[in-house]
C-alpha cells in the first residue's frame, strides 16, 4: 500500500509541475504531437488503402489457383512473354478432365469473360462485365445474391438463356421495378433475370465490381463469343482446401493432371502457369510495408526532436526543483519516489503529445476522400500511445535518475 501511495503522490507531483509551466509544457509536447500524428496518419492511410484495394480484388477469390498461359509472379527483366504467348489456352475438355479427377480441392470451375452492352426496352447499360460460368462457379467464387437464385445444374447443362445481374445494372434497366423474371437483351439474344447480386458500392481504382457484372451459363456465352486461341480465353480455376498444405497439394495435383491431359513428356516443361490469387494481395502488402517504413522514418525525426525537447525540459525542471528534492529526501522520501516523480512527468508530457496527435488523426478520418474511408484502428491507437510512453521513458530516465541520486544536504544548499 505504501508503494502505491507513493506512486500516486509522484503522479500528482508530476501533474502539478506540468500545470505550473503550461507554456513550456505545450511547446515541448509539439514535437511528440507532430511525430505521432505523422506515424499514425500514415499507418491509418496505409491500412485503409490496403484494405480497400484487397477488398476490390475479392472478385479473384481466396485460396484459389488459376490455370493461365501467363504467370503472375515473374520479374519484368526476365519475363519471356513470347514463350508464354505461344502456349495453348485452357479448354472446356481440360476442365471436365480435371473436374472428374481432382481430389485436393473444394471445387473447380471454368469461366470466360467479355465486356458487353445489355438492353431492356429503351434502357441500356454499356461496359457490363459479362461472364459465362459453369455450375461449379459458386464452389470456387463467392456468389452473394440479394434476391433471386443461382443457376441449377440442369439449366447450366442445357445452356439456358438465364442471367444474374449486378445491382447497378438492374436499377438502370428496370428503375423502380422488380427485375426478377424480366428479360434483357445481350448481343441480340434474350435472357431472363433470375438473380441480383448483393450491392457492393462504388468500386476502387476502376476494378471490377459485382454491381456492374452479369453471369450467364457457359454454353450460352459460347453461342455469342468464340472461345479458344483466336478468341476469348477461358480460365480454369480451383479452390484449395482449408488446410496448411491446401494450395501446395492443389498445385501438385493440378500440375500432374494438366501435364497428363496435354501429353507432356517428363523432360518437357509446363506449357501452362498456375497462379495463386494471393500473389496479388501479397504484392500489395509488400508495397504498403515500404510505405509504412517511410511513415516511421518521417515521424521518427519529429519524435526524436520531441524526445530531446522533453529531455531538455526535464533537466530544467530538475534544476528548478533541486531545493524541493533536498527537502523531500531529508523528510524520508525514497529514491524511487523522486525517480517516479520526474519519470511520470516525462511520460505524462509525452502521452499528452501522443494523444493529441491521435486525436488529430481521428479528426482527419472524417474528411471525405471519395470512395476511400479512413478508419483509425484500435491497434494504431495502442501503437501511438505505446510509442509515446516509450519516448517519455527514454527522455525522462536520465534526468529522473540524476534527481533520485542527489545528496539531500547539497540539494538543500542549492538556492
Short mmCIF file of C-alpha atoms in Angstrom, two decimals:
data_model
loop_
_atom_site.label_atom_id
_atom_site.label_comp_id
_atom_site.label_asym_id
_atom_site.label_seq_id
_atom_site.Cartn_x
_atom_site.Cartn_y
_atom_site.Cartn_z
CA UNK A 1 0.00 0.00 0.00
CA UNK A 2 2.86 2.35 0.77
CA UNK A 3 4.31 1.76 -2.69
CA UNK A 4 1.02 2.61 -4.41
CA UNK A 5 0.53 5.64 -2.17
CA UNK A 6 3.98 6.97 -3.04
CA UNK A 7 3.38 6.22 -6.72
CA UNK A 8 0.14 8.19 -6.65
CA UNK A 9 1.90 11.08 -4.91
CA UNK A 10 4.59 11.02 -7.59
CA UNK A 11 1.91 11.20 -10.26
CA UNK A 12 0.26 14.18 -8.53
CA UNK A 13 3.59 16.00 -8.26
CA UNK A 14 4.15 15.44 -11.99
CA UNK A 15 0.71 16.79 -12.98
CA UNK A 16 1.15 19.84 -10.70
CA UNK A 17 4.56 20.58 -12.27
CA UNK A 18 3.09 20.38 -15.77
CA UNK A 19 0.23 22.74 -14.88
CA UNK A 20 2.56 25.29 -13.28
CA UNK A 21 4.57 25.63 -16.52
CA UNK A 22 1.77 25.41 -19.08
CA UNK A 23 3.51 27.33 -21.89
CA UNK A 24 6.67 25.27 -21.58
CA UNK A 25 4.59 22.10 -21.47
CA UNK A 26 2.72 22.96 -24.69
CA UNK A 27 5.90 23.87 -26.56
CA UNK A 28 7.73 20.72 -25.50
CA UNK A 29 4.93 18.35 -26.49
CA UNK A 30 4.57 19.77 -30.02
CA UNK A 31 7.38 17.59 -31.34
CA UNK A 32 5.81 14.41 -29.99
CA UNK A 33 2.39 15.50 -31.27
CA UNK A 34 3.69 16.03 -34.81
CA UNK A 35 5.67 12.77 -34.74
CA UNK A 36 2.83 10.58 -33.51
CA UNK A 37 0.43 12.33 -35.90
CA UNK A 38 2.75 11.60 -38.85
CA UNK A 39 3.24 7.93 -37.96
CA UNK A 40 -0.38 7.11 -37.08
CA UNK A 41 -1.72 9.15 -40.03
CA UNK A 42 0.49 7.19 -42.45
CA UNK A 43 -0.43 3.87 -40.83
CA UNK A 44 -4.15 4.74 -40.91
CA UNK A 45 -3.94 5.74 -44.57
CA UNK A 46 -1.94 2.62 -45.43
CA UNK A 47 -4.33 0.29 -43.59
CA UNK A 48 -7.36 1.90 -45.20
CA UNK A 49 -5.85 1.84 -48.69
CA UNK A 50 -4.60 -1.73 -48.33
CA UNK A 51 -7.94 -2.95 -47.04
CA UNK A 52 -9.83 -1.15 -49.81
CA UNK A 53 -7.59 -2.44 -52.59
CA UNK A 54 -7.56 -6.01 -51.25
CA UNK A 55 -11.35 -5.99 -50.96
CA UNK A 56 -11.50 -4.72 -54.56
CA UNK A 57 -9.59 -7.83 -55.62
CA UNK A 58 -12.12 -10.06 -53.86
CA UNK A 59 -13.51 -10.99 -57.27
CA UNK A 60 -10.38 -13.16 -57.71
CA UNK A 61 -11.45 -15.29 -54.77
CA UNK A 62 -9.46 -16.54 -51.79
CA UNK A 63 -7.36 -19.72 -51.68
CA UNK A 64 -7.92 -20.00 -55.43
CA UNK A 65 -5.47 -21.24 -58.09
CA UNK A 66 -5.95 -20.38 -61.76
CA UNK A 67 -4.66 -22.17 -64.86
CA UNK A 68 -3.38 -19.49 -67.24
CA UNK A 69 -0.91 -19.04 -70.05
CA UNK A 70 0.94 -16.17 -68.37
CA UNK A 71 2.27 -16.42 -64.79
CA UNK A 72 1.54 -13.66 -62.24
CA UNK A 73 4.86 -13.91 -60.41
CA UNK A 74 7.79 -13.08 -62.62
CA UNK A 75 10.22 -10.18 -62.78
CA UNK A 76 9.91 -7.66 -65.64
CA UNK A 77 13.52 -8.22 -66.76
CA UNK A 78 13.26 -11.95 -67.29
CA UNK A 79 9.66 -12.27 -68.44
CA UNK A 80 9.68 -14.31 -71.69
CA UNK A 81 6.23 -13.21 -72.81
CA UNK A 82 6.83 -14.54 -76.33
CA UNK A 83 7.14 -18.07 -74.92
CA UNK A 84 4.00 -17.71 -72.81
CA UNK A 85 2.12 -16.24 -75.77
CA UNK A 86 2.64 -19.46 -77.76
CA UNK A 87 1.11 -21.59 -75.02
CA UNK A 88 -2.34 -23.07 -75.66
CA UNK A 89 -5.24 -21.63 -73.62
CA UNK A 90 -7.33 -23.77 -71.31
CA UNK A 91 -10.27 -25.66 -72.80
CA UNK A 92 -13.62 -26.97 -71.63
CA UNK A 93 -12.36 -30.52 -72.21
CA UNK A 94 -9.45 -29.88 -69.84
CA UNK A 95 -11.87 -28.51 -67.27
CA UNK A 96 -14.01 -31.65 -67.41
CA UNK A 97 -10.89 -33.84 -67.23
CA UNK A 98 -9.70 -32.01 -64.11
CA UNK A 99 -13.15 -31.90 -62.51
CA UNK A 100 -13.53 -35.67 -62.77
CA UNK A 101 -10.11 -36.43 -61.24
CA UNK A 102 -9.17 -33.56 -58.90
CA UNK A 103 -9.26 -34.60 -55.23
CA UNK A 104 -7.40 -31.91 -53.25
CA UNK A 105 -9.88 -29.11 -53.95
CA UNK A 106 -13.21 -27.83 -52.71
CA UNK A 107 -14.25 -27.11 -56.27
CA UNK A 108 -13.05 -26.50 -59.83
CA UNK A 109 -14.70 -24.36 -62.48
CA UNK A 110 -14.27 -22.71 -65.87
CA UNK A 111 -15.35 -19.23 -66.92
CA UNK A 112 -14.87 -16.76 -69.75
CA UNK A 113 -15.49 -13.01 -69.71
CA UNK A 114 -16.06 -10.06 -72.01
CA UNK A 115 -17.45 -6.55 -71.86
CA UNK A 116 -20.91 -6.18 -73.34
CA UNK A 117 -23.89 -3.88 -73.62
CA UNK A 118 -27.17 -5.05 -72.14
CA UNK A 119 -30.59 -3.65 -73.10
CA UNK A 120 -34.10 -3.73 -71.76
CA UNK A 121 -36.62 -1.75 -73.78
CA UNK A 122 -35.28 1.78 -74.23
CA UNK A 123 -32.78 1.41 -71.38
CA UNK A 124 -29.21 0.20 -71.89
CA UNK A 125 -26.08 -0.35 -69.81
CA UNK A 126 -22.67 -0.25 -71.50
CA UNK A 127 -19.44 -1.78 -70.23
CA UNK A 128 -21.07 -4.67 -68.37
CA UNK A 129 -18.65 -7.40 -67.25
CA UNK A 130 -20.31 -10.46 -68.81
CA UNK A 131 -19.07 -13.86 -67.59
CA UNK A 132 -20.07 -17.28 -68.78
CA UNK A 133 -19.82 -19.79 -65.93
CA UNK A 134 -20.08 -23.47 -65.19
CA UNK A 135 -22.40 -24.76 -62.47
CA UNK A 136 -19.39 -25.19 -60.15
CA UNK A 137 -18.57 -21.45 -60.31
CA UNK A 138 -20.21 -20.92 -56.90
CA UNK A 139 -17.96 -23.63 -55.39
CA UNK A 140 -14.87 -21.57 -56.20
CA UNK A 141 -16.04 -17.95 -56.07
CA UNK A 142 -18.49 -16.29 -53.71
CA UNK A 143 -21.85 -15.56 -55.31
CA UNK A 144 -23.78 -13.44 -52.81
CA UNK A 145 -27.31 -12.73 -54.03
CA UNK A 146 -29.62 -10.05 -52.70
CA UNK A 147 -32.65 -11.59 -54.35
CA UNK A 148 -33.44 -14.43 -56.69
CA UNK A 149 -31.39 -17.63 -57.04
CA UNK A 150 -28.35 -19.23 -58.64
CA UNK A 151 -28.47 -21.44 -61.75
CA UNK A 152 -29.48 -25.07 -61.40
CA UNK A 153 -27.18 -27.74 -62.82
CA UNK A 154 -29.72 -28.69 -65.48
CA UNK A 155 -30.03 -25.05 -66.58
CA UNK A 156 -26.26 -24.78 -66.98
CA UNK A 157 -26.04 -28.09 -68.86
CA UNK A 158 -28.87 -27.03 -71.19
CA UNK A 159 -27.23 -23.61 -71.78
CA UNK A 160 -30.46 -21.83 -70.87
CA UNK A 161 -30.64 -18.09 -71.53
CA UNK A 162 -30.69 -17.01 -67.88
CA UNK A 163 -28.80 -14.18 -66.20
CA UNK A 164 -27.76 -12.95 -62.77
CA UNK A 165 -27.27 -9.17 -62.82
CA UNK A 166 -25.44 -6.65 -60.71
CA UNK A 167 -27.48 -4.18 -58.68
CA UNK A 168 -26.39 -1.16 -60.71
CA UNK A 169 -27.34 -2.82 -63.98
CA UNK A 170 -30.72 -3.92 -62.65
CA UNK A 171 -31.52 -0.41 -61.37
CA UNK A 172 -30.52 1.09 -64.74
CA UNK A 173 -32.57 -1.31 -66.85
CA UNK A 174 -35.58 -1.58 -64.55
CA UNK A 175 -35.73 1.50 -62.32
CA UNK A 176 -38.34 1.25 -59.55
CA UNK A 177 -39.37 -2.20 -60.80
CA UNK A 178 -38.68 -5.72 -59.52
CA UNK A 179 -36.22 -7.13 -62.10
CA UNK A 180 -36.63 -10.84 -61.29
CA UNK A 181 -38.40 -12.59 -64.17
CA UNK A 182 -37.87 -9.70 -66.58
CA UNK A 183 -35.96 -10.04 -69.84
CA UNK A 184 -32.77 -8.34 -71.06
CA UNK A 185 -31.07 -8.48 -74.43
CA UNK A 186 -27.34 -9.21 -74.85
CA UNK A 187 -25.86 -9.28 -78.37
CA UNK A 188 -29.33 -9.80 -79.79
CA UNK A 189 -30.16 -12.74 -77.50
CA UNK A 190 -32.86 -12.57 -74.83
CA UNK A 191 -32.04 -13.61 -71.26
CA UNK A 192 -34.37 -13.97 -68.27
CA UNK A 193 -33.19 -12.44 -64.98
CA UNK A 194 -33.19 -14.99 -62.16
CA UNK A 195 -30.98 -13.26 -59.58
CA UNK A 196 -29.47 -9.96 -58.41
CA UNK A 197 -26.05 -9.67 -56.74
CA UNK A 198 -25.70 -8.01 -53.37
CA UNK A 199 -24.73 -4.37 -53.79
CA UNK A 200 -21.00 -3.70 -53.31
CA UNK A 201 -21.00 0.06 -53.74
CA UNK A 202 -18.69 2.18 -55.85
CA UNK A 203 -15.50 0.39 -56.87
CA UNK A 204 -11.93 1.49 -56.19
CA UNK A 205 -9.20 2.11 -58.80
CA UNK A 206 -11.72 1.14 -61.53
CA UNK A 207 -11.51 -2.52 -60.53
CA UNK A 208 -14.40 -4.86 -61.43
CA UNK A 209 -17.44 -4.74 -59.21
CA UNK A 210 -20.32 -7.16 -58.92
CA UNK A 211 -22.64 -4.16 -59.30
CA UNK A 212 -21.65 -3.99 -62.99
CA UNK A 213 -21.34 -7.74 -63.59
CA UNK A 214 -23.55 -10.37 -65.18
CA UNK A 215 -23.36 -14.16 -65.02
CA UNK A 216 -24.81 -16.44 -67.69
CA UNK A 217 -24.35 -20.17 -68.38
CA UNK A 218 -21.05 -21.02 -70.08
CA UNK A 219 -22.83 -22.66 -73.04
CA UNK A 220 -24.92 -19.54 -73.64
CA UNK A 221 -21.75 -17.45 -73.55
CA UNK A 222 -20.06 -19.61 -76.21
CA UNK A 223 -23.05 -19.06 -78.50
CA UNK A 224 -22.24 -15.35 -78.57
CA UNK A 225 -18.44 -15.42 -78.33
CA UNK A 226 -15.80 -17.67 -79.83
CA UNK A 227 -13.53 -19.10 -77.15
CA UNK A 228 -10.08 -20.54 -77.69
CA UNK A 229 -6.69 -19.47 -79.06
CA UNK A 230 -8.11 -16.97 -81.55
CA UNK A 231 -11.00 -15.90 -79.35
CA UNK A 232 -11.73 -15.24 -75.71
CA UNK A 233 -9.60 -17.38 -73.42
CA UNK A 234 -11.48 -19.31 -70.72
CA UNK A 235 -9.96 -19.62 -67.27
CA UNK A 236 -9.89 -22.85 -65.28
CA UNK A 237 -9.79 -22.21 -61.52
CA UNK A 238 -9.77 -24.46 -58.46
CA UNK A 239 -10.24 -23.65 -54.79
CA UNK A 240 -7.86 -25.31 -52.34
CA UNK A 241 -8.97 -26.96 -49.14
CA UNK A 242 -8.72 -25.00 -45.88
CA UNK A 243 -5.61 -26.79 -44.62
CA UNK A 244 -1.99 -25.79 -44.07
CA UNK A 245 -0.92 -27.55 -47.26
CA UNK A 246 -4.15 -26.95 -49.20
CA UNK A 247 -2.66 -24.88 -52.04
CA UNK A 248 0.55 -26.93 -52.14
CA UNK A 249 -1.37 -30.18 -52.60
CA UNK A 250 -3.67 -28.50 -55.11
CA UNK A 251 -0.72 -27.15 -57.13
CA UNK A 252 0.98 -30.55 -57.29
CA UNK A 253 -2.20 -32.34 -58.35
CA UNK A 254 -3.18 -29.69 -60.90
CA UNK A 255 0.28 -29.81 -62.42
CA UNK A 256 0.11 -33.58 -62.81
CA UNK A 257 -3.38 -33.53 -64.32
CA UNK A 258 -2.62 -30.71 -66.78
CA UNK A 259 0.60 -32.41 -67.92
CA UNK A 260 -1.25 -35.71 -68.34
CA UNK A 261 -4.08 -34.11 -70.32
CA UNK A 262 -1.70 -32.26 -72.63
CA UNK A 263 0.56 -35.27 -73.07
CA UNK A 264 3.75 -33.58 -71.92
CA UNK A 265 6.85 -35.74 -71.67
CA UNK A 266 8.84 -35.82 -68.39
CA UNK A 267 11.64 -33.76 -69.98
CA UNK A 268 9.26 -31.08 -71.31
CA UNK A 269 8.50 -28.01 -69.25
CA UNK A 270 4.96 -26.95 -68.38
CA UNK A 271 3.09 -25.12 -71.13
CA UNK A 272 0.75 -23.52 -68.58
CA UNK A 273 1.02 -21.37 -65.46
CA UNK A 274 -0.63 -21.98 -62.09
CA UNK A 275 -1.37 -18.61 -60.50
CA UNK A 276 -2.34 -18.10 -56.88
CA UNK A 277 -4.70 -15.18 -56.37
CA UNK A 278 -2.97 -14.48 -53.05
CA UNK A 279 0.10 -13.36 -55.04
CA UNK A 280 -1.60 -10.08 -55.94
CA UNK A 281 -2.64 -9.40 -52.35
CA UNK A 282 0.85 -10.25 -51.07
CA UNK A 283 2.38 -7.92 -53.64
CA UNK A 284 0.05 -5.15 -52.48
CA UNK A 285 1.02 -5.85 -48.86
CA UNK A 286 4.74 -5.60 -49.74
CA UNK A 287 4.21 -2.19 -51.34
CA UNK A 288 2.40 -0.87 -48.30
CA UNK A 289 5.08 -2.28 -45.99
CA UNK A 290 7.55 0.05 -47.72
CA UNK A 291 5.16 2.98 -47.28
CA UNK A 292 4.81 2.11 -43.58
CA UNK A 293 8.60 2.20 -43.18
CA UNK A 294 8.59 5.64 -44.80
CA UNK A 295 5.98 6.72 -42.24
CA UNK A 296 8.24 5.54 -39.41
CA UNK A 297 11.17 7.49 -40.88
CA UNK A 298 9.15 10.68 -41.35
CA UNK A 299 7.52 10.51 -37.92
CA UNK A 300 10.76 9.31 -36.31
CA UNK A 301 12.53 12.59 -36.95
CA UNK A 302 9.71 14.57 -35.34
CA UNK A 303 9.59 12.19 -32.37
CA UNK A 304 13.37 12.46 -31.99
CA UNK A 305 13.09 16.25 -31.83
CA UNK A 306 10.19 15.93 -29.40
CA UNK A 307 12.14 13.50 -27.24
CA UNK A 308 15.09 15.87 -26.99
CA UNK A 309 12.66 18.65 -26.16
CA UNK A 310 11.13 16.65 -23.31
CA UNK A 311 14.57 15.65 -22.02
CA UNK A 312 15.70 19.29 -22.06
CA UNK A 313 12.58 20.40 -20.19
CA UNK A 314 13.11 17.64 -17.61
CA UNK A 315 16.72 18.73 -16.98
CA UNK A 316 15.48 22.30 -16.47
CA UNK A 317 12.71 21.03 -14.18
CA UNK A 318 15.20 19.05 -12.06
CA UNK A 319 17.41 22.11 -11.73
CA UNK A 320 14.49 24.34 -10.73
CA UNK A 321 13.28 21.90 -8.05
CA UNK A 322 16.64 20.88 -6.63
CA UNK A 323 15.76 22.57 -3.32
CA UNK A 324 12.44 20.75 -3.12
CA UNK A 325 14.14 17.45 -3.89
CA UNK A 326 16.55 18.02 -0.98
CA UNK A 327 13.67 18.78 1.39
CA UNK A 328 11.72 15.71 0.23
CA UNK A 329 14.72 13.42 0.74
CA UNK A 330 15.51 14.91 4.13
CA UNK A 331 11.92 14.11 5.19
CA UNK A 332 12.42 10.46 4.23
CA UNK A 333 11.45 10.32 0.54
CA UNK A 334 12.90 7.24 -1.12
CA UNK A 335 14.99 7.41 -4.29
CA UNK A 336 12.31 5.66 -6.32
CA UNK A 337 9.77 8.26 -5.16
CA UNK A 338 11.91 11.04 -6.65
CA UNK A 339 12.62 8.90 -9.74
CA UNK A 340 8.93 8.20 -10.35
CA UNK A 341 8.04 11.82 -9.76
CA UNK A 342 10.14 13.05 -12.69
CA UNK A 343 9.66 9.95 -14.82
CA UNK A 344 5.88 10.27 -14.59
CA UNK A 345 6.18 13.92 -15.55
CA UNK A 346 8.07 12.98 -18.72
CA UNK A 347 5.65 10.15 -19.55
CA UNK A 348 2.60 12.37 -18.95
CA UNK A 349 4.09 15.03 -21.18
CA UNK A 350 4.77 12.51 -23.94
CA UNK A 351 1.34 10.83 -23.61
CA UNK A 352 -0.43 14.18 -23.85
CA UNK A 353 1.51 14.91 -27.04
CA UNK A 354 0.83 11.44 -28.46
CA UNK A 355 -2.85 11.59 -27.51
CA UNK A 356 -3.20 14.96 -29.22
CA UNK A 357 -1.60 13.51 -32.36
CA UNK A 358 -4.03 10.57 -32.31
CA UNK A 359 -6.98 12.95 -31.88
CA UNK A 360 -5.81 14.89 -34.93
CA UNK A 361 -5.69 11.65 -36.95
CA UNK A 362 -9.18 10.80 -35.72
CA UNK A 363 -10.30 14.25 -36.86
CA UNK A 364 -8.96 13.83 -40.42
CA UNK A 365 -10.65 10.43 -40.67
CA UNK A 366 -13.93 12.32 -41.12
CA UNK A 367 -12.63 14.15 -44.20
CA UNK A 368 -14.31 12.64 -47.31
CA UNK A 369 -11.81 11.06 -49.72
CA UNK A 370 -14.08 9.76 -52.45
CA UNK A 371 -14.60 6.01 -52.13
CA UNK A 372 -11.79 5.68 -49.57
CA UNK A 373 -12.91 5.66 -45.95
CA UNK A 374 -10.18 6.32 -43.38
CA UNK A 375 -10.55 4.23 -40.24
CA UNK A 376 -8.43 4.75 -37.13
CA UNK A 377 -7.99 1.23 -35.78
CA UNK A 378 -7.63 0.30 -32.11
CA UNK A 379 -4.24 -1.23 -32.95
CA UNK A 380 -2.95 2.10 -34.25
CA UNK A 381 -4.26 3.91 -31.15
CA UNK A 382 -2.39 1.47 -28.89
CA UNK A 383 0.68 1.83 -31.10
CA UNK A 384 0.60 5.63 -30.81
CA UNK A 385 0.18 5.58 -27.04
CA UNK A 386 2.84 2.89 -26.69
CA UNK A 387 5.39 4.83 -28.73
CA UNK A 388 4.56 7.96 -26.71
CA UNK A 389 5.16 6.11 -23.43
CA UNK A 390 8.49 4.76 -24.65
CA UNK A 391 9.60 8.24 -25.73
CA UNK A 392 8.60 9.58 -22.31
CA UNK A 393 10.61 6.89 -20.50
CA UNK A 394 13.68 7.33 -22.72
CA UNK A 395 13.58 11.14 -22.50
CA UNK A 396 12.95 11.24 -18.76
CA UNK A 397 15.02 8.40 -17.35
CA UNK A 398 18.36 10.28 -17.26
CA UNK A 399 17.12 13.50 -15.56
CA UNK A 400 14.91 11.43 -13.22
CA UNK A 401 17.91 9.27 -12.23
CA UNK A 402 20.04 12.35 -11.59
CA UNK A 403 17.32 13.77 -9.36
CA UNK A 404 16.94 10.49 -7.45
CA UNK A 405 20.68 10.27 -6.75
CA UNK A 406 21.06 13.82 -5.40
CA UNK A 407 22.60 14.28 -1.98
CA UNK A 408 19.88 15.86 0.24
CA UNK A 409 22.31 18.19 2.04
CA UNK A 410 23.82 19.51 -1.19
CA UNK A 411 20.36 19.81 -2.74
CA UNK A 412 19.01 21.91 0.16
CA UNK A 413 22.00 24.23 -0.02
CA UNK A 414 21.28 24.97 -3.68
CA UNK A 415 19.34 28.21 -3.96
#
